Structure formats: C-alpha cells, structure tokens
PDB file of C-alpha atoms and ligand atoms in Angstrom:
ATOM      1  CA  MET A 859      63.343 184.905 -11.047  1.00 71.00           C
ATOM      2  CA  PHE A 860      65.932 183.710 -13.229  1.00 78.00           C
ATOM      3  CA  HIS A 861      66.451 185.722 -16.858  1.00 79.00           C
ATOM      4  CA  ALA A 862      67.638 184.232 -19.804  1.00 80.00           C
ATOM      5  CA  GLY A 863      71.519 185.118 -19.871  1.00 82.00           C
ATOM      6  CA  ASP A 864      71.597 184.565 -16.261  1.00 87.00           C
ATOM      7  CA  ILE A 865      74.932 182.954 -14.934  1.00 88.00           C
ATOM      8  CA  ILE A 866      73.988 180.552 -11.668  1.00 88.00           C
ATOM      9  CA  ALA A 867      75.752 178.207  -9.328  1.00 85.00           C
ATOM     10  CA  TYR A 868      74.530 175.047  -9.561  1.00 86.00           C
ATOM     11  CA  LEU A 869      73.449 175.165  -5.345  1.00 85.00           C
ATOM     12  CA  ASP A 870      71.723 178.283  -6.432  1.00 85.00           C
ATOM     13  CA  MET A 871      69.900 176.780  -9.526  1.00 87.00           C
ATOM     14  CA  CYS A 872      68.817 173.748  -7.367  1.00 88.00           C
ATOM     15  CA  LYS A 873      67.726 176.558  -4.527  1.00 86.00           C
ATOM     16  CA  PHE A 874      65.632 178.242  -6.937  1.00 86.00           C
ATOM     17  CA  GLU A 875      64.099 174.819  -8.396  1.00 88.00           C
ATOM     18  CA  GLY A 876      63.742 173.441  -5.063  1.00 85.00           C
ATOM     19  CA  VAL A 877      64.724 170.006  -6.096  1.00 83.00           C
ATOM     20  CA  SER A 878      68.040 168.354  -5.861  1.00 83.00           C
ATOM     21  CA  LEU A 879      68.614 168.218  -9.649  1.00 81.00           C
ATOM     22  CA  GLN A 880      71.006 165.394 -10.098  1.00 78.00           C
ATOM     23  CA  ARG A 881      69.035 164.523 -13.024  1.00 83.00           C
ATOM     24  CA  GLY A 882      68.860 166.009 -16.480  1.00 90.00           C
ATOM     25  CA  MET A 883      65.440 165.907 -16.815  1.00 95.00           C
ATOM     26  CA  ASN A 884      63.078 167.052 -14.336  1.00 95.00           C
ATOM     27  CA  PHE A 885      59.094 166.469 -15.035  1.00 96.00           C
ATOM     28  CA  HIS A 886      56.509 168.526 -13.650  1.00 95.00           C
ATOM     29  CA  LEU A 887      58.175 169.990 -10.557  1.00 91.00           C
ATOM     30  CA  HIS A 888      56.295 171.704  -7.751  1.00 82.00           C
ATOM     31  CA  ASN A 889      56.259 174.691  -9.237  1.00 83.00           C
ATOM     32  CA  GLY A 890      54.086 173.101 -12.257  1.00 90.00           C
ATOM     33  CA  LEU A 891      57.049 173.462 -14.982  1.00 93.00           C
ATOM     34  CA  SER A 892      59.866 170.900 -16.115  1.00 96.00           C
ATOM     35  CA  VAL A 893      63.414 171.551 -16.036  1.00 95.00           C
ATOM     36  CA  VAL A 894      66.097 170.158 -18.220  1.00 95.00           C
ATOM     37  CA  LEU A 895      69.921 170.658 -18.307  1.00 94.00           C
ATOM     38  CA  MET A 896      71.560 170.685 -21.322  1.00 92.00           C
ATOM     39  CA  SER A 897      75.066 170.664 -22.828  1.00 87.00           C
ATOM     40  CA  LEU A 898      76.279 171.618 -25.830  1.00 85.00           C
ATOM     41  CA  ARG A 899      80.106 171.610 -24.860  1.00 81.00           C
ATOM     42  CA  LYS A 900      82.452 168.894 -26.857  1.00 80.00           C
ATOM     43  CA  GLY A 901      82.272 165.510 -25.501  1.00 85.00           C
ATOM     44  CA  ALA A 902      78.483 166.365 -23.937  1.00 86.00           C
ATOM     45  CA  PRO A 903      77.141 163.360 -22.686  1.00 86.00           C
ATOM     46  CA  TYR A 904      73.911 163.575 -24.874  1.00 91.00           C
ATOM     47  CA  GLU A 905      73.750 164.917 -28.887  1.00 91.00           C
ATOM     48  CA  ASP A 906      71.646 167.918 -27.616  1.00 91.00           C
ATOM     49  CA  ARG A 907      71.548 170.518 -30.124  1.00 90.00           C
ATOM     50  CA  VAL A 908      69.523 174.057 -31.325  1.00 87.00           C
ATOM     51  CA  GLU A 909      68.008 174.916 -34.724  1.00 87.00           C
ATOM     52  CA  ASP A 910      66.505 178.254 -36.150  1.00 82.00           C
ATOM     53  CA  ASN A 911      68.937 180.042 -34.425  1.00 76.00           C
ATOM     54  CA  TRP A 912      68.021 179.298 -30.831  1.00 80.00           C
ATOM     55  CA  GLN A 913      64.081 179.013 -31.311  1.00 86.00           C
ATOM     56  CA  THR A 914      64.356 175.416 -31.262  1.00 92.00           C
ATOM     57  CA  LEU A 915      65.953 172.958 -28.874  1.00 94.00           C
ATOM     58  CA  ILE A 916      66.201 169.556 -30.114  1.00 96.00           C
ATOM     59  CA  TYR A 917      66.860 167.283 -26.931  1.00 97.00           C
ATOM     60  CA  GLU A 918      68.073 164.050 -26.434  1.00 96.00           C
ATOM     61  CA  GLY A 919      66.202 161.540 -23.772  1.00 96.00           C
ATOM     62  CA  HIS A 920      68.372 159.914 -21.470  1.00 95.00           C
ATOM     63  CA  ASP A 921      69.889 156.270 -21.096  1.00 94.00           C
ATOM     64  CA  ILE A 922      69.413 153.676 -18.320  1.00 91.00           C
ATOM     65  CA  PRO A 923      71.330 154.651 -15.155  1.00 85.00           C
ATOM     66  CA  LYS A 924      75.266 153.291 -15.105  1.00 82.00           C
ATOM     67  CA  ASP A 925      74.733 150.993 -11.959  1.00 76.00           C
ATOM     68  CA  LYS A 926      71.791 148.377 -13.495  1.00 62.00           C
ATOM     69  CA  SER A 927      72.777 145.438 -14.682  1.00 74.00           C
ATOM     70  CA  GLY A 928      76.343 145.764 -16.433  1.00 83.00           C
ATOM     71  CA  LEU A 929      74.366 147.093 -19.534  1.00 88.00           C
ATOM     72  CA  ASN A 930      75.950 149.264 -21.112  1.00 91.00           C
ATOM     73  CA  PRO A 931      73.750 152.534 -21.168  1.00 92.00           C
ATOM     74  CA  LYS A 932      75.220 153.955 -24.757  1.00 92.00           C
ATOM     75  CA  GLN A 933      74.702 150.813 -26.438  1.00 93.00           C
ATOM     76  CA  THR A 934      70.988 149.823 -24.809  1.00 94.00           C
ATOM     77  CA  ASP A 935      67.411 151.554 -25.839  1.00 95.00           C
ATOM     78  CA  GLN A 936      66.380 154.559 -23.850  1.00 96.00           C
ATOM     79  CA  PRO A 937      63.540 153.439 -21.945  1.00 95.00           C
ATOM     80  CA  LEU A 938      60.388 154.801 -21.924  1.00 97.00           C
ATOM     81  CA  THR A 939      59.340 152.996 -18.712  1.00 96.00           C
ATOM     82  CA  THR A 940      61.178 151.165 -15.797  1.00 90.00           C
ATOM     83  CA  GLY A 941      61.187 147.769 -15.242  1.00 84.00           C
ATOM     84  CA  ASN A 942      57.863 147.597 -13.390  1.00 90.00           C
ATOM     85  CA  GLY A 943      56.179 149.759 -16.101  1.00 92.00           C
ATOM     86  CA  LYS A 944      56.224 153.164 -14.648  1.00 96.00           C
ATOM     87  CA  PRO A 945      57.510 155.814 -16.795  1.00 97.00           C
ATOM     88  CA  THR A 946      60.931 156.768 -16.788  1.00 96.00           C
ATOM     89  CA  GLN A 947      61.419 160.898 -17.050  1.00 96.00           C
ATOM     90  CA  ASN A 948      61.811 159.570 -20.616  1.00 98.00           C
ATOM     91  CA  GLY A 949      58.272 158.375 -20.666  1.00 98.00           C
ATOM     92  CA  LEU A 950      56.655 161.272 -18.708  1.00 98.00           C
ATOM     93  CA  PHE A 951      58.214 163.927 -20.719  1.00 98.00           C
ATOM     94  CA  TYR A 952      57.201 161.931 -24.138  1.00 98.00           C
ATOM     95  CA  ASN A 953      53.725 161.086 -22.798  1.00 98.00           C
ATOM     96  CA  ALA A 954      53.188 164.900 -22.468  1.00 98.00           C
ATOM     97  CA  ALA A 955      54.900 165.786 -25.956  1.00 98.00           C
ATOM     98  CA  ILE A 956      52.200 163.345 -27.318  1.00 97.00           C
ATOM     99  CA  LYS A 957      49.316 164.563 -25.820  1.00 97.00           C
ATOM    100  CA  TYR A 958      50.054 168.509 -26.832  1.00 97.00           C
ATOM    101  CA  LYS A 959      50.144 166.825 -30.341  1.00 97.00           C
ATOM    102  CA  ALA A 960      46.615 165.733 -29.254  1.00 97.00           C
ATOM    103  CA  GLY A 961      45.483 169.451 -28.060  1.00 97.00           C
ATOM    104  CA  ALA A 962      46.588 169.429 -24.400  1.00 96.00           C
ATOM    105  CA  PRO A 963      48.133 172.874 -23.558  1.00 96.00           C
ATOM    106  CA  ALA A 964      52.103 172.246 -23.598  1.00 96.00           C
ATOM    107  CA  GLU A 965      54.282 171.239 -20.946  1.00 97.00           C
ATOM    108  CA  LYS A 966      56.572 174.316 -20.531  1.00 96.00           C
ATOM    109  CA  VAL A 967      60.238 173.793 -19.808  1.00 96.00           C
ATOM    110  CA  ARG A 968      63.005 175.813 -18.194  1.00 94.00           C
ATOM    111  CA  VAL A 969      66.338 174.884 -19.982  1.00 93.00           C
ATOM    112  CA  TYR A 970      69.699 175.556 -18.386  1.00 93.00           C
ATOM    113  CA  GLU A 971      72.593 175.132 -20.102  1.00 91.00           C
ATOM    114  CA  LYS A 972      76.172 173.670 -18.934  1.00 89.00           C
ATOM    115  CA  ILE A 973      78.764 176.580 -19.181  1.00 85.00           C
ATOM    116  CA  LYS A 974      81.517 174.776 -17.822  1.00 82.00           C
ATOM    117  CA  ASN A 975      81.665 172.757 -14.388  1.00 83.00           C
ATOM    118  CA  GLY A 976      79.577 174.122 -11.515  1.00 82.00           C
ATOM    119  CA  ILE A 977      78.408 177.103 -14.191  1.00 85.00           C
ATOM    120  CA  TRP A 978      75.092 176.990 -15.822  1.00 89.00           C
ATOM    121  CA  ALA A 979      73.304 179.725 -17.565  1.00 90.00           C
ATOM    122  CA  TYR A 980      69.877 180.109 -18.028  1.00 90.00           C
ATOM    123  CA  THR A 981      68.725 179.422 -21.512  1.00 88.00           C
ATOM    124  CA  GLY A 982      64.967 180.269 -21.572  1.00 88.00           C
ATOM    125  CA  LEU A 983      61.357 178.977 -20.812  1.00 91.00           C
ATOM    126  CA  PHE A 984      60.293 176.312 -23.644  1.00 94.00           C
ATOM    127  CA  ASN A 985      56.981 174.371 -24.761  1.00 97.00           C
ATOM    128  CA  LEU A 986      57.713 170.818 -25.097  1.00 98.00           C
ATOM    129  CA  VAL A 987      56.248 170.351 -28.624  1.00 97.00           C
ATOM    130  CA  ASP A 988      56.971 167.041 -30.215  1.00 98.00           C
ATOM    131  CA  ALA A 989      58.760 163.802 -29.232  1.00 98.00           C
ATOM    132  CA  TRP A 990      59.674 160.845 -31.181  1.00 98.00           C
ATOM    133  CA  ILE A 991      61.943 157.591 -31.559  1.00 97.00           C
ATOM    134  CA  GLU A 992      65.077 157.532 -33.829  1.00 97.00           C
ATOM    135  CA  GLN A 993      66.068 153.605 -34.046  1.00 94.00           C
ATOM    136  CA  ASN A 994      69.763 153.197 -35.104  1.00 88.00           C
ATOM    137  CA  THR A 995      71.786 150.825 -33.379  1.00 93.00           C
ATOM    138  CA  ARG A 996      69.428 151.265 -30.599  1.00 96.00           C
ATOM    139  CA  LYS A 997      66.487 153.482 -29.751  1.00 97.00           C
ATOM    140  CA  VAL A 998      67.008 157.250 -28.859  1.00 97.00           C
ATOM    141  CA  ILE A 999      64.439 159.682 -28.042  1.00 97.00           C
ATOM    142  CA  LYS A1000      64.222 163.252 -28.802  1.00 97.00           C
ATOM    143  CA  PHE A1001      62.362 166.054 -27.731  1.00 98.00           C
ATOM    144  CA  LYS A1002      61.192 168.985 -29.761  1.00 98.00           C
ATOM    145  CA  LEU A1003      60.772 172.309 -27.506  1.00 97.00           C
ATOM    146  CA  LYS A1004      59.911 175.563 -28.480  1.00 95.00           C
ATOM    147  CA  LEU A1005      61.070 178.973 -26.879  1.00 90.00           C
ATOM    148  CA  ILE A1006      58.636 181.151 -25.490  1.00 88.00           C
ATOM    149  CA  GLU A1007      59.586 184.783 -26.218  1.00 70.00           C
ATOM    150  CA  GLU A1008      59.773 187.139 -23.806  1.00 61.00           C
ATOM    151  CA  GLU A1009      56.929 189.836 -24.394  1.00 44.00           C
ATOM    152  CA  SER A1010      59.981 192.329 -24.857  1.00 43.00           C
ATOM    153  CA  THR A1011      61.793 190.170 -27.310  1.00 46.00           C
ATOM    154  CA  LEU A1012      58.496 189.595 -29.396  1.00 43.00           C
ATOM    155  CA  ILE A1013      57.859 192.941 -29.627  1.00 39.00           C
ATOM    156  CA  SER A1014      61.419 194.120 -30.523  1.00 42.00           C
ATOM    157  CA  SER A1015      61.691 191.254 -33.354  1.00 42.00           C
ATOM    158  CA  LYS A1016      58.376 192.763 -34.806  1.00 43.00           C
ATOM    159  CA  ALA A1017      59.808 195.926 -35.150  1.00 42.00           C
ATOM    160  CA  ASN A1018      62.834 194.350 -36.674  1.00 42.00           C
ATOM    161  CA  SER A1019      61.026 192.328 -38.594  1.00 41.00           C
ATOM    162  CA  ASN A1020      63.707 190.060 -38.674  1.00 41.00           C
ATOM    163  CA  ILE A1021      63.827 186.700 -37.563  1.00 41.00           C
ATOM    164  CA  GLU A1022      67.802 186.423 -37.181  1.00 48.00           C
ATOM    165  CA  HIS A1023      67.640 188.277 -34.674  1.00 57.00           C
ATOM    166  CA  THR A1024      67.548 186.519 -31.298  1.00 71.00           C
ATOM    167  CA  ARG A1025      67.555 187.273 -27.701  1.00 76.00           C
ATOM    168  CA  VAL A1026      69.476 183.741 -26.650  1.00 80.00           C
ATOM    169  CA  ILE A1027      73.206 184.161 -26.564  1.00 85.00           C
ATOM    170  CA  PRO A1028      74.953 181.302 -28.700  1.00 84.00           C
ATOM    171  CA  THR A1029      76.810 178.507 -26.415  1.00 83.00           C
ATOM    172  CA  SER A1030      80.307 179.657 -28.077  1.00 82.00           C
ATOM    173  CA  ILE A1031      79.946 183.102 -27.555  1.00 88.00           C
ATOM    174  CA  LYS A1032      78.744 182.483 -23.763  1.00 89.00           C
ATOM    175  CA  LEU A1033      82.387 180.630 -23.402  1.00 87.00           C
ATOM    176  CA  ASP A1034      84.326 183.117 -25.335  1.00 90.00           C
ATOM    177  CA  VAL A1035      82.960 185.622 -23.107  1.00 93.00           C
ATOM    178  CA  TRP A1036      83.948 184.025 -19.872  1.00 92.00           C
ATOM    179  CA  LYS A1037      86.993 183.244 -20.845  1.00 91.00           C
ATOM    180  CA  ARG A1038      87.671 186.936 -21.995  1.00 95.00           C
ATOM    181  CA  ASP A1039      86.151 188.394 -19.146  1.00 95.00           C
ATOM    182  CA  LYS A1040      87.756 185.916 -16.801  1.00 93.00           C
ATOM    183  CA  GLY A1041      84.151 185.321 -15.077  1.00 92.00           C
ATOM    184  CA  MET A1042      83.852 188.517 -13.674  1.00 95.00           C
ATOM    185  CA  CYS A1043      81.785 191.426 -13.874  1.00 96.00           C
ATOM    186  CA  THR A1044      83.504 193.851 -16.239  1.00 96.00           C
ATOM    187  CA  LEU A1045      83.015 196.860 -14.291  1.00 96.00           C
ATOM    188  CA  CYS A1046      83.825 195.888 -10.703  1.00 96.00           C
ATOM    189  CA  GLY A1047      85.310 192.541 -11.310  1.00 96.00           C
ATOM    190  CA  SER A1048      82.469 190.878  -8.525  1.00 94.00           C
ATOM    191  CA  LYS A1049      82.049 186.919  -9.512  1.00 91.00           C
ATOM    192  CA  ASP A1050      78.738 186.787  -8.425  1.00 86.00           C
ATOM    193  CA  ASN A1051      74.815 187.059  -9.843  1.00 87.00           C
ATOM    194  CA  LEU A1052      76.847 187.410 -13.041  1.00 91.00           C
ATOM    195  CA  HIS A1053      74.937 188.122 -16.524  1.00 92.00           C
ATOM    196  CA  PHE A1054      75.708 188.022 -19.912  1.00 92.00           C
ATOM    197  CA  ASP A1055      74.724 191.645 -21.131  1.00 93.00           C
ATOM    198  CA  HIS A1056      74.097 192.508 -24.429  1.00 92.00           C
ATOM    199  CA  ILE A1057      75.969 196.071 -24.396  1.00 93.00           C
ATOM    200  CA  ILE A1058      73.807 197.264 -27.200  1.00 91.00           C
ATOM    201  CA  PRO A1059      70.622 196.146 -25.797  1.00 87.00           C
ATOM    202  CA  PHE A1060      69.006 193.625 -27.593  1.00 83.00           C
ATOM    203  CA  SER A1061      65.709 195.788 -27.682  1.00 81.00           C
ATOM    204  CA  LYS A1062      67.485 198.364 -29.434  1.00 85.00           C
ATOM    205  CA  GLY A1063      68.825 195.759 -31.939  1.00 86.00           C
ATOM    206  CA  GLY A1064      72.308 194.731 -30.290  1.00 88.00           C
ATOM    207  CA  SER A1065      73.315 191.578 -31.703  1.00 88.00           C
ATOM    208  CA  SER A1066      73.702 187.909 -29.448  1.00 87.00           C
ATOM    209  CA  ILE A1067      76.090 186.343 -31.763  1.00 88.00           C
ATOM    210  CA  THR A1068      78.934 189.257 -31.886  1.00 91.00           C
ATOM    211  CA  LEU A1069      81.370 188.659 -29.172  1.00 93.00           C
ATOM    212  CA  ASN A1070      82.111 192.419 -28.768  1.00 95.00           C
ATOM    213  CA  ASN A1071      78.550 193.146 -28.165  1.00 95.00           C
ATOM    214  CA  ILE A1072      78.372 190.493 -24.904  1.00 95.00           C
ATOM    215  CA  GLN A1073      80.138 191.472 -21.542  1.00 96.00           C
ATOM    216  CA  LEU A1074      79.656 189.918 -17.874  1.00 95.00           C
ATOM    217  CA  LEU A1075      77.856 192.257 -15.420  1.00 95.00           C
ATOM    218  CA  CYS A1076      77.125 191.463 -12.064  1.00 94.00           C
ATOM    219  CA  ALA A1077      73.353 191.953 -10.869  1.00 89.00           C
ATOM    220  CA  ARG A1078      73.788 195.253  -9.146  1.00 92.00           C
ATOM    221  CA  HIS A1079      75.650 196.330 -12.459  1.00 94.00           C
ATOM    222  CA  ASN A1080      72.940 195.168 -15.239  1.00 90.00           C
ATOM    223  CA  ILE A1081      69.817 196.061 -12.939  1.00 87.00           C
ATOM    224  CA  ALA A1082      72.203 200.017 -13.237  1.00 88.00           C
ATOM    225  CA  LYS A1083      72.494 200.152 -16.636  1.00 86.00           C
ATOM    226  CA  LYS A1084      68.534 198.988 -17.047  1.00 79.00           C
ATOM    227  CA  ASP A1085      67.882 202.104 -15.011  1.00 73.00           C
ATOM    228  CA  ARG A1086      69.820 204.431 -17.323  1.00 75.00           C
ATOM    229  CA  ILE A1087      68.242 202.737 -20.803  1.00 67.00           C
ATOM    230  CA  GLU A1088      64.603 202.246 -20.243  1.00 59.00           C
TER     231      GLU A1088
HETATM  232 ZN1  LIG B1721      79.699 194.747 -11.357  1.00 61.64          ZN
END
C-alpha cells in the first residue's frame, strides 16, 4: 500500500495497480478503485489544478486519441462516448459523478502525480464528487475530486483547528526537494523506495509547504524515523 508522498517508479505503479497505466484515466480497476494520473508541471497536456489547499482536485477529461481521423485532439470536443456509443473513460467517470450526485456512493480514485519523467508521487485517495462540461472553442470535461483524509490527518487537523494545514505537499515543493536532495535518501543516499518526509511530522504540526520541513527518505529510514517518534 502506498502512502501520500511516496515516490514511485512508473513500473512499480503499474505493478501495484495490476494494469499497464498507458492512459491517464482508468475507471474502476479490478481492486474496485479508479486511478488517474495527473501532471501540474508547466507544459502538461491537460489543465489539472488543485484548490482548497489540495483538498480538491479539478481534473480535466481526456482528448480523442491522436491517431484517429486526422483531427487535432486539442481542437476537438472531448468525447463521452466512442463512435459506437460505448462510454469512453471520460464517460465512465462522468456517469459515476452524476450517479453520486443522485445519491450513489462516490467512486474512489487513487491519484498519482508526475514529478518528472518516470518518477511519480502518490497524491492520495479521492472521492469523485462532480463532473461538468465546459464549452469554449470546444467541449472540455471537468471532474471534481475531494481528498479522503487519512484518519491521523483528520485528528491532527481538528487538534490544530487549522484548515490551512494539509498533509499533501504541493508540486513545487516536491520538485524543489527532489532537486535539492538529488533524488536520494538524505541519510543513506539510496535511490529506491523514496518518500517525501515531513521533518517535523505533520501530526505534530509540521508544515507541508515549507521547503525546509520536507526531505527525501528511503523506506527504511522513513520507518525507522516513525518508530522513533510514535
Ligand atoms: Zn535511507
């Protein structure tokens, strides 16, 4: 099981999900969860964005595939159905969001974020709570996802009664930490099973948005540290 902030190589992510994650959107896989991949980097293909201090994610639906019909995917409506009327991944997520608004349980979605080529971070588990279509020069589908807080997060945020406090580390901080720590555990130099670690733990009020409070640790040192603190 991954925890928010874990850094994952692309192949390990596919192995964990039991599917080759070629697509950014993967509705309801065998484990009963959906998976979306997002990128908040400059020049990313889709306009994914976060709101409410990472409690909310606005995820953009996907374009038609490049290889079809010679149409420019960025100038063509994002499809809810394929040519033969079957729902696309857009359609599957869209229908689930509409059902949720009519009272069905929310589809749970694991979100991974691209840090750099081949390197992904697990952002967390979200509920799919809304979907709508925006029409400008073309139709673009938007999905609203709400972070499901881990139990410890809920307790600590209540204790601090501070809604600005979030466990999720913003992308810009992740990138700066990755660069500063050169993609290695700060204690042993290992490049495997890395995790973005809160130096002062989140549960003790440590900030997610301060560069100086985040470091890279390997799994071994991350666990050793947890044992010391808890
Ligand atoms: Zn280490």
